[in-house]
């Protein structure tokens, strides 16, 4: 109880509350604009938070992180374009509901499901805290190394169909983390005799390039789309009542969100996919999924909103980020000399609980804000692509230049922006590079420390947690290798042509042309936004 | 079609061979540079303490995975569509140049004037030539400067041009604009 009051004391400051309000409202607005996403917003705002108190900066970023998925549901439901990458499944059932004139019902369901997912995961986090406080100190160097390795393995295996490229990009991230002076013998690595490379490649510069600048370039080279928001009926409050009729779907989906959020490298997309699949299996009307099923909408929105709070668990307890957004937050911790890991739970529990409470408050704030401002937020979806690109380019300058007023940093960010653009054009993932950079650094430090106490290879896994992590890694690598071997298709032969022709024949037989057009748009948008903001 | 196959991210086919081929080439060049760009220490406490260890792990993984990807592709020669896609990758170079011009001009001309000029000029270049869009761009630039430099106090130094301003205005401009 003392910790709870101490945490309230941490939060009870005008600047913290302001940061929470600005972060949550800003996050919703950012989420509602397709093509921006929380990664771009957090990347741009990161340097601005360096001059703030750790709790203020983190609360603002947490606000954006936790609330953007609420906002992302708006364009996903109304115009079939996910606001953030993790709202992709929301389009499956949300947009068909909009076509039926039930847009407001779908939005209301999405808000209530998101709210349930958010609150459920924060409560899990609070209940798990005592356990975490006990377990976290049991993680020594070798356990943290193995957990980081597990994160890399999972981020690779999570990219089904692109695992080789994901592994290569993770390795590229690890290589980037080694550039510059190494910290033990102070020898130079891959500096090519360039003094500006001696201090290494800054994570935030890379993140800004890969997420913000590449997105700006992508938008600047896109055509503007004419967006038509259909009329809809219904109350924005009815979703809360409807949610109560599906407690099993909501509970299972939120649990998937929490579980997947806790595992490094997995994240929202897998959580959403697993909860959607299980909801369909358990449903009495599985055929409605993908055609405006309320259960499908609840499953996807509950799961993705349960992830942010859960993703804080490996970050706070072990100092291991689970995905790109928590990797960015890790740098804010380091800038303020707050080192996430077992020590944080032992010595700064009030700070940890304050972050949990901030997450709890932000969910309430966001739902209240959405209920009164959905009409205005819908207009944000109509900002033209290229104009939005100009805005992101301008904001990216602020983000990069304010780190250390270096034109070289801006040039590096521009190069990574162009690289990110190519990756996005090819629909290749960006997250493995960022996680490779962060986890590569952790793995190097922890493995070096662990090897000092290891005489035989068996010593490395002679502790229970290390052994479990090692076995998990072996199982995941083994099962993935087996599955890949069994179902292999050459990388450039995964064309949609065959599947598309089958669907084409099915659709034109006795269907209306209008329906056909709509489905075409659905496919096009899905493909365009596959990795967007991820 | 199952949800799993619909949700699986698909790499764009055209251009893939150019990317994978180029990435493999860069990885091989980096691999050849390991002896000259990293150091092998004789008295290192363990293998993991070698400065060369992690760059080697990363580059070897890159070579193996990009190599496997290249080898497993059935079409290993770029076709016309691949080069057309590769040419599209050059399109944002223009905006990268705009960005760098903006970066180099800010320390001379100033954050506020340069942001206004950049936003208005780029908006015009993008084809939004009505007064409404130009004014929106100017308002966005002014809002950005006020928010980030004026309120949040991010570190963007005052410009050389501000030195020419009268004393009363100069210190204000240096700090807030």
XYZ file of C-alpha atoms in Angstrom, chain B residues 9-175:
167
model
C 3.185 -10.496 -45.230
C 4.158 -10.941 -48.852
C 7.338 -9.552 -50.275
C 6.753 -7.639 -53.493
C 7.994 -9.877 -56.296
C 9.390 -7.211 -58.625
C 12.567 -5.703 -57.328
C 13.149 -8.487 -54.830
C 16.036 -9.995 -56.764
C 17.748 -6.598 -57.085
C 17.462 -6.011 -53.345
C 18.588 -9.476 -52.295
C 21.436 -9.490 -54.819
C 22.673 -6.054 -53.720
C 22.347 -6.958 -50.029
C 24.318 -10.161 -50.584
C 27.027 -8.231 -52.405
C 27.288 -5.656 -49.576
C 27.378 -8.475 -46.996
C 30.229 -10.169 -48.875
C 32.160 -6.885 -49.051
C 31.654 -6.421 -45.298
C 32.802 -9.999 -44.691
C 35.993 -9.290 -46.603
C 36.584 -6.235 -44.405
C 36.392 -8.072 -41.067
C 40.183 -8.551 -40.724
C 40.933 -4.887 -41.408
C 37.962 -3.342 -39.559
C 38.046 -5.403 -36.353
C 40.805 -6.538 -34.021
C 41.692 -9.992 -32.677
C 43.057 -9.802 -29.129
C 45.413 -12.511 -27.944
C 44.771 -12.156 -24.197
C 40.960 -11.971 -24.365
C 39.252 -13.698 -21.406
C 36.811 -15.586 -23.600
C 35.678 -15.884 -27.168
C 32.750 -13.547 -26.442
C 35.187 -10.850 -25.305
C 36.833 -10.721 -28.728
C 35.950 -7.388 -30.399
C 35.624 -9.338 -33.652
C 33.110 -11.864 -32.334
C 29.784 -10.046 -32.707
C 30.504 -8.265 -36.018
C 31.542 -11.670 -37.373
C 28.367 -13.347 -36.075
C 26.239 -10.583 -37.621
C 27.977 -10.527 -41.013
C 28.160 -14.305 -41.365
C 24.414 -14.481 -40.573
C 23.768 -11.796 -43.205
C 25.821 -13.628 -45.830
C 24.196 -16.989 -45.061
C 20.596 -15.711 -44.941
C 20.817 -13.372 -47.932
C 22.749 -16.102 -49.787
C 20.108 -18.716 -48.971
C 17.359 -16.322 -50.041
C 19.162 -15.664 -53.319
C 19.844 -19.354 -53.906
C 16.256 -20.370 -53.188
C 14.814 -17.877 -55.658
C 13.970 -19.515 -58.949
C 14.528 -16.374 -60.986
C 18.017 -15.124 -60.246
C 18.334 -12.636 -63.086
C 16.589 -9.267 -62.838
C 13.877 -8.745 -65.436
C 12.561 -5.443 -66.775
C 9.979 -5.193 -63.996
C 12.717 -5.543 -61.387
C 14.660 -2.631 -62.817
C 11.465 -0.577 -63.092
C 10.864 -1.152 -59.377
C 14.523 -0.342 -58.613
C 14.137 2.953 -60.481
C 11.190 3.788 -58.211
C 13.559 3.531 -55.235
C 15.355 6.588 -56.592
C 12.192 8.730 -56.527
C 12.523 9.839 -52.876
C 16.108 11.012 -53.525
C 14.644 14.371 -54.523
C 12.956 14.719 -51.128
C 16.119 13.584 -49.351
C 17.886 16.483 -51.109
C 15.107 18.872 -50.000
C 15.584 17.582 -46.460
C 19.371 18.068 -46.500
C 19.078 21.570 -47.976
C 16.714 22.409 -45.105
C 19.211 20.909 -42.607
C 22.129 22.962 -43.932
C 20.097 26.180 -44.224
C 18.643 26.223 -40.681
C 21.899 27.248 -38.896
C 22.255 30.180 -41.334
C 18.736 31.391 -41.957
C 16.963 30.223 -38.802
C 14.504 27.558 -37.728
C 11.348 29.633 -38.136
C 12.058 31.342 -41.481
C 13.506 28.178 -42.987
C 10.615 26.014 -41.768
C 8.098 28.406 -43.302
C 10.023 28.539 -46.574
C 10.510 24.743 -46.624
C 6.887 23.913 -45.850
C 5.460 26.416 -48.334
C 7.907 25.565 -51.132
C 7.534 21.806 -50.741
C 3.750 22.080 -50.594
C 3.847 24.049 -53.842
C 6.211 21.483 -55.386
C 3.870 18.654 -54.375
C 1.120 20.205 -56.407
C -1.007 21.797 -53.669
C -0.945 25.248 -55.195
C -4.063 26.815 -53.765
C -3.673 29.577 -51.184
C -5.429 27.382 -48.610
C -2.766 24.668 -48.693
C 0.121 27.143 -48.720
C -1.324 28.904 -45.653
C -1.952 25.557 -43.978
C 1.692 24.635 -44.595
C 2.874 27.965 -43.179
C 0.627 27.519 -40.125
C 1.986 24.012 -39.613
C 5.577 25.271 -39.799
C 4.892 28.092 -37.332
C 3.056 25.710 -35.005
C 5.956 23.234 -35.111
C 8.494 25.934 -34.223
C 6.348 27.293 -31.385
C 5.648 23.830 -29.968
C 9.113 22.349 -30.178
C 11.443 25.291 -29.736
C 9.205 27.750 -27.916
C 7.374 25.412 -25.516
C 9.272 22.114 -25.318
C 12.637 23.874 -25.605
C 14.316 21.369 -27.920
C 17.942 22.151 -28.749
C 17.976 23.892 -32.108
C 20.543 26.712 -32.135
C 19.764 30.260 -33.238
C 20.766 31.215 -36.766
C 23.607 33.399 -38.040
C 20.987 35.643 -39.647
C 19.493 36.489 -36.243
C 22.740 38.294 -35.337
C 21.682 41.051 -37.729
C 18.489 41.740 -35.778
C 18.186 44.655 -33.317
C 19.277 43.851 -29.734
C 15.760 43.706 -28.301
C 14.517 41.161 -30.806
C 17.768 39.214 -31.206
C 17.849 37.425 -27.845
C 14.160 36.499 -28.205
C 14.756 35.166 -31.722
C 17.843 33.211 -30.653
C 15.971 31.536 -27.823
